[in-house]
Amino acid sequence: MYKPTPLLSFFWGLFSGLIIAAFLFNSLTATEKAETKPAQAEPAAVVQAEPSKAEELSLAARAELLQKYYTIRDGAEDTNLAPALQRNGHLEIFQQMLAQSSADVSDLIQSTQSFTAAQFYAALVRIKQKDEETQAKAALELLKPALNEANTNPAATGQ
């Protein structure tokens, strides 16, 4: 009668386990793919979710996105950028940023006049810097009470 060796039993178990693991992995990824397809089939739901994501972005993040999209090339600094922003639908975003920001860009951009690419870029830089400054102040204020409590309470530090 045939009696399997321990080494043969080991390999039989190993390969059986690998086959079962591969089957389970394949079935799990197939269900994940099936779950993602209905979400892609409904573009209206995705379009409705996008404005809330845009609102969650900070002014600095939106300014950086606009800076990356509208890069200034040599010789294009003096071109009027307002029509391109309007054509792409980004002028509304920029106007919202101007309204929300506490940065003063009135010397660069007036709402009744056109503006050049260089003025647009400079305004984005100011908005971004002001927003980052505001975020840094808020973060420091959150840290400040914790530092003051540790410094003013000698019993807490063991002195």
Short mmCIF file of N, CA and C in Angstrom, two decimals:
data_model
loop_
_atom_site.label_atom_id
_atom_site.label_comp_id
_atom_site.label_asym_id
_atom_site.label_seq_id
_atom_site.Cartn_x
_atom_site.Cartn_y
_atom_site.Cartn_z
N MET A 1 0.83 -1.16 0.00
CA MET A 1 0.00 0.00 0.00
C MET A 1 0.89 1.24 0.00
N TYR A 2 0.42 2.33 -0.66
CA TYR A 2 1.20 3.56 -0.79
C TYR A 2 1.07 4.38 0.48
N LYS A 3 2.20 4.82 1.00
CA LYS A 3 2.21 5.66 2.20
C LYS A 3 2.96 6.95 1.84
N PRO A 4 2.24 8.14 1.92
CA PRO A 4 2.90 9.40 1.53
C PRO A 4 3.98 9.79 2.54
N THR A 5 5.02 10.40 2.04
CA THR A 5 6.09 10.86 2.90
C THR A 5 5.69 12.20 3.51
N PRO A 6 6.33 12.60 4.61
CA PRO A 6 5.99 13.90 5.22
C PRO A 6 6.25 15.08 4.28
N LEU A 7 7.29 15.00 3.48
CA LEU A 7 7.59 16.08 2.55
C LEU A 7 6.51 16.20 1.48
N LEU A 8 6.04 15.09 0.98
CA LEU A 8 4.98 15.10 -0.02
C LEU A 8 3.68 15.64 0.58
N SER A 9 3.39 15.27 1.81
CA SER A 9 2.20 15.79 2.49
C SER A 9 2.29 17.30 2.68
N PHE A 10 3.48 17.77 3.02
CA PHE A 10 3.69 19.20 3.20
C PHE A 10 3.39 19.96 1.91
N PHE A 11 3.97 19.52 0.78
CA PHE A 11 3.75 20.19 -0.48
C PHE A 11 2.29 20.10 -0.93
N TRP A 12 1.66 18.94 -0.69
CA TRP A 12 0.25 18.79 -1.04
C TRP A 12 -0.60 19.82 -0.28
N GLY A 13 -0.34 20.00 1.00
CA GLY A 13 -1.08 20.97 1.81
C GLY A 13 -0.77 22.41 1.38
N LEU A 14 0.48 22.68 1.08
CA LEU A 14 0.88 24.01 0.67
C LEU A 14 0.19 24.42 -0.63
N PHE A 15 0.24 23.56 -1.62
CA PHE A 15 -0.38 23.90 -2.91
C PHE A 15 -1.90 23.95 -2.81
N SER A 16 -2.48 23.10 -1.99
CA SER A 16 -3.94 23.15 -1.79
C SER A 16 -4.32 24.48 -1.15
N GLY A 17 -3.55 24.92 -0.18
CA GLY A 17 -3.81 26.20 0.48
C GLY A 17 -3.66 27.37 -0.46
N LEU A 18 -2.64 27.32 -1.31
CA LEU A 18 -2.45 28.40 -2.29
C LEU A 18 -3.59 28.45 -3.29
N ILE A 19 -4.07 27.32 -3.72
CA ILE A 19 -5.18 27.29 -4.67
C ILE A 19 -6.44 27.85 -4.02
N ILE A 20 -6.71 27.47 -2.80
CA ILE A 20 -7.90 27.98 -2.09
C ILE A 20 -7.77 29.48 -1.84
N ALA A 21 -6.57 29.94 -1.46
CA ALA A 21 -6.35 31.37 -1.23
C ALA A 21 -6.54 32.16 -2.52
N ALA A 22 -6.05 31.64 -3.63
CA ALA A 22 -6.22 32.32 -4.92
C ALA A 22 -7.69 32.39 -5.31
N PHE A 23 -8.41 31.30 -5.07
CA PHE A 23 -9.84 31.29 -5.38
C PHE A 23 -10.59 32.32 -4.53
N LEU A 24 -10.29 32.38 -3.23
CA LEU A 24 -10.96 33.35 -2.35
C LEU A 24 -10.60 34.78 -2.74
N PHE A 25 -9.34 35.02 -3.04
CA PHE A 25 -8.91 36.37 -3.45
C PHE A 25 -9.62 36.79 -4.73
N ASN A 26 -9.72 35.87 -5.68
CA ASN A 26 -10.39 36.17 -6.94
C ASN A 26 -11.86 36.46 -6.71
N SER A 27 -12.51 35.72 -5.85
CA SER A 27 -13.94 35.95 -5.60
C SER A 27 -14.16 37.27 -4.87
N LEU A 28 -13.25 37.65 -3.97
CA LEU A 28 -13.38 38.93 -3.27
C LEU A 28 -13.16 40.10 -4.21
N THR A 29 -12.18 40.02 -5.08
CA THR A 29 -11.94 41.13 -6.01
C THR A 29 -13.06 41.21 -7.04
N ALA A 30 -13.67 40.10 -7.39
CA ALA A 30 -14.78 40.12 -8.34
C ALA A 30 -15.98 40.83 -7.72
N THR A 31 -16.24 40.64 -6.43
CA THR A 31 -17.36 41.34 -5.78
C THR A 31 -17.05 42.82 -5.65
N GLU A 32 -15.79 43.18 -5.41
CA GLU A 32 -15.43 44.60 -5.34
C GLU A 32 -15.61 45.27 -6.69
N LYS A 33 -15.25 44.60 -7.76
CA LYS A 33 -15.43 45.14 -9.10
C LYS A 33 -16.91 45.31 -9.41
N ALA A 34 -17.72 44.36 -8.98
CA ALA A 34 -19.16 44.45 -9.22
C ALA A 34 -19.77 45.60 -8.44
N GLU A 35 -19.23 45.90 -7.26
CA GLU A 35 -19.75 47.00 -6.45
C GLU A 35 -19.36 48.35 -7.03
N THR A 36 -18.21 48.46 -7.68
CA THR A 36 -17.78 49.74 -8.23
C THR A 36 -18.44 50.06 -9.56
N LYS A 37 -18.88 49.08 -10.31
CA LYS A 37 -19.50 49.34 -11.61
C LYS A 37 -20.81 50.12 -11.50
N PRO A 38 -21.73 49.85 -10.56
CA PRO A 38 -22.92 50.68 -10.47
C PRO A 38 -22.61 52.13 -10.13
N ALA A 39 -21.58 52.38 -9.35
CA ALA A 39 -21.22 53.76 -9.02
C ALA A 39 -20.75 54.50 -10.27
N GLN A 40 -20.09 53.81 -11.17
CA GLN A 40 -19.63 54.45 -12.40
C GLN A 40 -20.78 54.61 -13.39
N ALA A 41 -21.81 53.80 -13.27
CA ALA A 41 -22.93 53.87 -14.19
C ALA A 41 -23.83 55.07 -13.91
N GLU A 42 -23.69 55.69 -12.72
CA GLU A 42 -24.52 56.83 -12.35
C GLU A 42 -23.69 58.10 -12.29
N PRO A 43 -23.44 58.75 -13.43
CA PRO A 43 -22.62 59.95 -13.42
C PRO A 43 -23.30 61.12 -12.73
N ALA A 44 -24.62 61.15 -12.66
CA ALA A 44 -25.33 62.25 -12.00
C ALA A 44 -24.99 62.30 -10.52
N ALA A 45 -24.86 61.14 -9.89
CA ALA A 45 -24.52 61.11 -8.48
C ALA A 45 -23.10 61.60 -8.26
N VAL A 46 -22.21 61.28 -9.17
CA VAL A 46 -20.84 61.74 -9.05
C VAL A 46 -20.76 63.25 -9.24
N VAL A 47 -21.50 63.78 -10.20
CA VAL A 47 -21.49 65.22 -10.47
C VAL A 47 -22.03 65.97 -9.27
N GLN A 48 -23.04 65.43 -8.60
CA GLN A 48 -23.59 66.09 -7.42
C GLN A 48 -22.62 66.06 -6.26
N ALA A 49 -21.79 65.04 -6.17
CA ALA A 49 -20.85 64.94 -5.07
C ALA A 49 -19.65 65.86 -5.26
N GLU A 50 -19.34 66.23 -6.49
CA GLU A 50 -18.17 67.05 -6.75
C GLU A 50 -18.22 68.44 -6.13
N PRO A 51 -19.35 69.17 -6.16
CA PRO A 51 -19.35 70.49 -5.54
C PRO A 51 -19.03 70.46 -4.05
N SER A 52 -19.47 69.43 -3.34
CA SER A 52 -19.15 69.36 -1.92
C SER A 52 -17.65 69.14 -1.72
N LYS A 53 -17.02 68.39 -2.62
CA LYS A 53 -15.58 68.20 -2.52
C LYS A 53 -14.84 69.50 -2.79
N ALA A 54 -15.35 70.28 -3.74
CA ALA A 54 -14.72 71.56 -4.06
C ALA A 54 -14.85 72.53 -2.89
N GLU A 55 -15.97 72.46 -2.18
CA GLU A 55 -16.16 73.35 -1.03
C GLU A 55 -15.23 72.97 0.11
N GLU A 56 -14.86 71.68 0.19
CA GLU A 56 -13.99 71.23 1.27
C GLU A 56 -12.54 71.67 1.05
N LEU A 57 -12.15 71.95 -0.18
CA LEU A 57 -10.78 72.37 -0.46
C LEU A 57 -10.54 73.74 0.14
N SER A 58 -9.39 73.92 0.73
CA SER A 58 -9.03 75.23 1.27
C SER A 58 -8.73 76.19 0.13
N LEU A 59 -8.67 77.46 0.48
CA LEU A 59 -8.34 78.46 -0.54
C LEU A 59 -6.96 78.19 -1.12
N ALA A 60 -6.03 77.80 -0.26
CA ALA A 60 -4.67 77.53 -0.74
C ALA A 60 -4.66 76.36 -1.72
N ALA A 61 -5.45 75.33 -1.44
CA ALA A 61 -5.49 74.18 -2.34
C ALA A 61 -6.12 74.55 -3.68
N ARG A 62 -7.19 75.36 -3.65
CA ARG A 62 -7.81 75.79 -4.90
C ARG A 62 -6.88 76.70 -5.69
N ALA A 63 -6.16 77.58 -4.99
CA ALA A 63 -5.21 78.46 -5.67
C ALA A 63 -4.10 77.64 -6.33
N GLU A 64 -3.65 76.62 -5.64
CA GLU A 64 -2.59 75.78 -6.21
C GLU A 64 -3.08 75.03 -7.44
N LEU A 65 -4.33 74.56 -7.39
CA LEU A 65 -4.89 73.88 -8.57
C LEU A 65 -4.97 74.83 -9.77
N LEU A 66 -5.42 76.06 -9.53
CA LEU A 66 -5.49 77.02 -10.62
C LEU A 66 -4.10 77.39 -11.13
N GLN A 67 -3.11 77.49 -10.23
CA GLN A 67 -1.75 77.78 -10.65
C GLN A 67 -1.20 76.67 -11.53
N LYS A 68 -1.50 75.44 -11.18
CA LYS A 68 -1.01 74.33 -11.97
C LYS A 68 -1.70 74.25 -13.32
N TYR A 69 -2.98 74.59 -13.37
CA TYR A 69 -3.72 74.50 -14.62
C TYR A 69 -3.34 75.64 -15.56
N TYR A 70 -3.19 76.84 -15.02
CA TYR A 70 -2.86 78.00 -15.85
C TYR A 70 -1.40 78.40 -15.62
N THR A 71 -0.50 77.62 -16.16
CA THR A 71 0.91 77.97 -16.04
C THR A 71 1.23 79.11 -16.97
N ILE A 72 2.12 79.98 -16.53
CA ILE A 72 2.51 81.12 -17.35
C ILE A 72 3.75 80.75 -18.15
N ARG A 73 3.64 80.91 -19.44
CA ARG A 73 4.78 80.63 -20.31
C ARG A 73 5.43 81.94 -20.73
N ASP A 74 6.67 81.84 -21.14
CA ASP A 74 7.40 83.04 -21.57
C ASP A 74 6.65 83.73 -22.71
N GLY A 75 6.49 85.04 -22.56
CA GLY A 75 5.81 85.83 -23.57
C GLY A 75 4.31 85.88 -23.42
N ALA A 76 3.74 85.09 -22.50
CA ALA A 76 2.29 85.06 -22.32
C ALA A 76 1.86 85.79 -21.04
N GLU A 77 2.77 86.53 -20.43
CA GLU A 77 2.45 87.20 -19.18
C GLU A 77 1.41 88.30 -19.35
N ASP A 78 1.36 88.92 -20.51
CA ASP A 78 0.48 90.06 -20.73
C ASP A 78 -0.83 89.68 -21.41
N THR A 79 -1.08 88.40 -21.62
CA THR A 79 -2.34 88.01 -22.26
C THR A 79 -3.49 88.12 -21.27
N ASN A 80 -4.66 88.46 -21.79
CA ASN A 80 -5.85 88.58 -20.97
C ASN A 80 -6.35 87.17 -20.64
N LEU A 81 -6.36 86.84 -19.36
CA LEU A 81 -6.70 85.49 -18.95
C LEU A 81 -8.17 85.32 -18.61
N ALA A 82 -8.91 86.41 -18.46
CA ALA A 82 -10.32 86.33 -18.09
C ALA A 82 -11.16 85.51 -19.08
N PRO A 83 -11.00 85.68 -20.40
CA PRO A 83 -11.80 84.86 -21.32
C PRO A 83 -11.51 83.37 -21.20
N ALA A 84 -10.25 83.00 -20.99
CA ALA A 84 -9.92 81.58 -20.84
C ALA A 84 -10.53 81.01 -19.56
N LEU A 85 -10.49 81.79 -18.48
CA LEU A 85 -11.11 81.35 -17.23
C LEU A 85 -12.62 81.18 -17.41
N GLN A 86 -13.23 82.13 -18.09
CA GLN A 86 -14.67 82.07 -18.30
C GLN A 86 -15.03 80.89 -19.21
N ARG A 87 -14.27 80.67 -20.24
CA ARG A 87 -14.53 79.58 -21.17
C ARG A 87 -14.43 78.22 -20.47
N ASN A 88 -13.48 78.08 -19.56
CA ASN A 88 -13.27 76.81 -18.86
C ASN A 88 -14.14 76.67 -17.62
N GLY A 89 -14.87 77.72 -17.26
CA GLY A 89 -15.73 77.66 -16.08
C GLY A 89 -14.99 77.90 -14.78
N HIS A 90 -13.78 78.40 -14.85
CA HIS A 90 -12.97 78.62 -13.65
C HIS A 90 -13.07 80.05 -13.12
N LEU A 91 -13.68 80.93 -13.88
CA LEU A 91 -13.81 82.31 -13.43
C LEU A 91 -14.69 82.40 -12.18
N GLU A 92 -15.75 81.60 -12.12
CA GLU A 92 -16.61 81.59 -10.94
C GLU A 92 -15.85 81.12 -9.71
N ILE A 93 -15.02 80.11 -9.88
CA ILE A 93 -14.21 79.61 -8.77
C ILE A 93 -13.28 80.70 -8.28
N PHE A 94 -12.65 81.40 -9.21
CA PHE A 94 -11.72 82.47 -8.86
C PHE A 94 -12.44 83.60 -8.16
N GLN A 95 -13.63 83.96 -8.63
CA GLN A 95 -14.40 85.03 -7.98
C GLN A 95 -14.83 84.63 -6.58
N GLN A 96 -15.19 83.37 -6.38
CA GLN A 96 -15.53 82.88 -5.04
C GLN A 96 -14.32 82.96 -4.12
N MET A 97 -13.17 82.61 -4.67
CA MET A 97 -11.94 82.68 -3.87
C MET A 97 -11.64 84.12 -3.46
N LEU A 98 -11.83 85.05 -4.39
CA LEU A 98 -11.60 86.46 -4.08
C LEU A 98 -12.55 86.93 -2.97
N ALA A 99 -13.80 86.47 -3.03
CA ALA A 99 -14.78 86.88 -2.02
C ALA A 99 -14.47 86.26 -0.66
N GLN A 100 -13.98 85.03 -0.63
CA GLN A 100 -13.73 84.33 0.62
C GLN A 100 -12.41 84.72 1.26
N SER A 101 -11.46 85.15 0.47
CA SER A 101 -10.12 85.43 0.98
C SER A 101 -10.04 86.78 1.65
N SER A 102 -9.20 86.86 2.67
CA SER A 102 -8.95 88.14 3.32
C SER A 102 -7.72 88.82 2.74
N ALA A 103 -7.13 88.21 1.71
CA ALA A 103 -5.96 88.80 1.05
C ALA A 103 -6.39 89.99 0.19
N ASP A 104 -5.60 91.04 0.22
CA ASP A 104 -5.90 92.23 -0.56
C ASP A 104 -5.23 92.11 -1.93
N VAL A 105 -6.05 91.92 -2.96
CA VAL A 105 -5.54 91.83 -4.32
C VAL A 105 -6.14 92.94 -5.18
N SER A 106 -6.65 93.98 -4.54
CA SER A 106 -7.31 95.06 -5.29
C SER A 106 -6.34 95.81 -6.19
N ASP A 107 -5.06 95.81 -5.84
CA ASP A 107 -4.09 96.47 -6.71
C ASP A 107 -3.78 95.63 -7.95
N LEU A 108 -4.11 94.35 -7.91
CA LEU A 108 -3.84 93.47 -9.05
C LEU A 108 -5.06 93.26 -9.93
N ILE A 109 -6.20 93.01 -9.30
CA ILE A 109 -7.38 92.62 -10.06
C ILE A 109 -8.59 93.41 -9.58
N GLN A 110 -9.25 94.09 -10.52
CA GLN A 110 -10.53 94.74 -10.26
C GLN A 110 -11.60 93.91 -10.97
N SER A 111 -12.74 93.79 -10.34
CA SER A 111 -13.77 92.93 -10.91
C SER A 111 -14.34 93.46 -12.21
N THR A 112 -14.20 94.75 -12.48
CA THR A 112 -14.79 95.33 -13.70
C THR A 112 -13.82 95.33 -14.87
N GLN A 113 -12.56 95.01 -14.65
CA GLN A 113 -11.57 95.06 -15.71
C GLN A 113 -11.01 93.68 -16.00
N SER A 114 -10.39 93.57 -17.16
CA SER A 114 -9.70 92.32 -17.47
C SER A 114 -8.37 92.29 -16.73
N PHE A 115 -7.76 91.12 -16.65
CA PHE A 115 -6.48 90.99 -15.96
C PHE A 115 -5.57 90.08 -16.75
N THR A 116 -4.29 90.34 -16.60
CA THR A 116 -3.29 89.56 -17.34
C THR A 116 -2.97 88.28 -16.57
N ALA A 117 -2.25 87.40 -17.25
CA ALA A 117 -1.86 86.14 -16.63
C ALA A 117 -0.94 86.39 -15.43
N ALA A 118 -0.06 87.37 -15.54
CA ALA A 118 0.84 87.68 -14.43
C ALA A 118 0.07 88.21 -13.22
N GLN A 119 -0.93 89.05 -13.45
CA GLN A 119 -1.75 89.57 -12.35
C GLN A 119 -2.54 88.43 -11.70
N PHE A 120 -3.08 87.55 -12.52
CA PHE A 120 -3.83 86.40 -12.03
C PHE A 120 -2.95 85.52 -11.15
N TYR A 121 -1.75 85.23 -11.63
CA TYR A 121 -0.83 84.38 -10.89
C TYR A 121 -0.42 85.04 -9.57
N ALA A 122 -0.14 86.34 -9.61
CA ALA A 122 0.23 87.06 -8.38
C ALA A 122 -0.92 87.07 -7.38
N ALA A 123 -2.14 87.22 -7.86
CA ALA A 123 -3.30 87.18 -6.97
C ALA A 123 -3.45 85.80 -6.34
N LEU A 124 -3.24 84.75 -7.12
CA LEU A 124 -3.32 83.39 -6.58
C LEU A 124 -2.26 83.16 -5.51
N VAL A 125 -1.06 83.69 -5.74
CA VAL A 125 0.02 83.54 -4.76
C VAL A 125 -0.36 84.24 -3.46
N ARG A 126 -0.91 85.45 -3.54
CA ARG A 126 -1.32 86.17 -2.33
C ARG A 126 -2.43 85.44 -1.59
N ILE A 127 -3.41 84.95 -2.33
CA ILE A 127 -4.51 84.23 -1.70
C ILE A 127 -3.99 82.98 -1.00
N LYS A 128 -3.12 82.27 -1.68
CA LYS A 128 -2.55 81.04 -1.12
C LYS A 128 -1.74 81.34 0.15
N GLN A 129 -0.89 82.37 0.09
CA GLN A 129 -0.07 82.71 1.25
C GLN A 129 -0.92 83.16 2.43
N LYS A 130 -1.95 83.94 2.17
CA LYS A 130 -2.82 84.43 3.24
C LYS A 130 -3.58 83.27 3.87
N ASP A 131 -4.07 82.34 3.06
CA ASP A 131 -4.78 81.19 3.59
C ASP A 131 -3.86 80.29 4.41
N GLU A 132 -2.65 80.06 3.92
CA GLU A 132 -1.69 79.25 4.67
C GLU A 132 -1.32 79.93 5.98
N GLU A 133 -1.21 81.25 5.96
CA GLU A 133 -0.91 82.00 7.19
C GLU A 133 -2.06 81.85 8.19
N THR A 134 -3.28 81.95 7.71
CA THR A 134 -4.45 81.80 8.57
C THR A 134 -4.51 80.39 9.16
N GLN A 135 -4.24 79.38 8.34
CA GLN A 135 -4.24 78.00 8.82
C GLN A 135 -3.13 77.78 9.85
N ALA A 136 -1.97 78.38 9.64
CA ALA A 136 -0.86 78.25 10.57
C ALA A 136 -1.21 78.91 11.91
N LYS A 137 -1.83 80.09 11.86
CA LYS A 137 -2.24 80.76 13.10
C LYS A 137 -3.23 79.92 13.87
N ALA A 138 -4.19 79.33 13.17
CA ALA A 138 -5.19 78.49 13.83
C ALA A 138 -4.54 77.26 14.46
N ALA A 139 -3.60 76.66 13.75
CA ALA A 139 -2.92 75.48 14.29
C ALA A 139 -2.07 75.85 15.50
N LEU A 140 -1.42 77.00 15.46
CA LEU A 140 -0.61 77.44 16.60
C LEU A 140 -1.49 77.77 17.80
N GLU A 141 -2.66 78.33 17.56
CA GLU A 141 -3.58 78.63 18.66
C GLU A 141 -4.06 77.35 19.32
N LEU A 142 -4.23 76.29 18.54
CA LEU A 142 -4.62 75.01 19.12
C LEU A 142 -3.51 74.43 19.98
N LEU A 143 -2.27 74.65 19.59
CA LEU A 143 -1.13 74.15 20.35
C LEU A 143 -0.84 75.01 21.57
N LYS A 144 -1.16 76.26 21.51
CA LYS A 144 -0.81 77.22 22.53
C LYS A 144 -1.35 76.87 23.92
N PRO A 145 -2.63 76.56 24.11
CA PRO A 145 -3.12 76.23 25.44
C PRO A 145 -2.45 75.00 26.04
N ALA A 146 -2.15 74.01 25.22
CA ALA A 146 -1.49 72.81 25.72
C ALA A 146 -0.09 73.14 26.21
N LEU A 147 0.61 74.01 25.53
CA LEU A 147 1.95 74.40 25.95
C LEU A 147 1.89 75.26 27.21
N ASN A 148 0.93 76.18 27.30
CA ASN A 148 0.82 77.04 28.47
C ASN A 148 0.46 76.24 29.72
N GLU A 149 -0.41 75.24 29.61
CA GLU A 149 -0.78 74.44 30.76
C GLU A 149 0.42 73.66 31.28
N ALA A 150 1.24 73.13 30.40
CA ALA A 150 2.40 72.36 30.81
C ALA A 150 3.45 73.27 31.46
N ASN A 151 3.60 74.49 30.98
CA ASN A 151 4.59 75.41 31.54
C ASN A 151 4.13 76.06 32.84
N THR A 152 2.86 76.33 33.01
CA THR A 152 2.37 77.02 34.20
C THR A 152 2.01 76.09 35.33
N ASN A 153 1.88 74.83 35.09
CA ASN A 153 1.49 73.89 36.12
C ASN A 153 2.71 73.03 36.50
N PRO A 154 3.49 73.46 37.55
CA PRO A 154 4.68 72.70 37.92
C PRO A 154 4.34 71.34 38.49
N ALA A 155 3.17 71.15 39.05
CA ALA A 155 2.79 69.85 39.60
C ALA A 155 2.65 68.81 38.50
N ALA A 156 2.22 69.27 37.32
CA ALA A 156 2.05 68.34 36.20
C ALA A 156 3.39 67.87 35.67
N THR A 157 4.43 68.71 35.79
CA THR A 157 5.74 68.32 35.28
C THR A 157 6.58 67.61 36.34
N GLY A 158 6.07 67.56 37.57
CA GLY A 158 6.79 66.84 38.61
C GLY A 158 7.80 67.69 39.35
N GLN A 159 7.71 69.01 39.32
CA GLN A 159 8.67 69.88 40.00
C GLN A 159 8.13 70.32 41.33
#
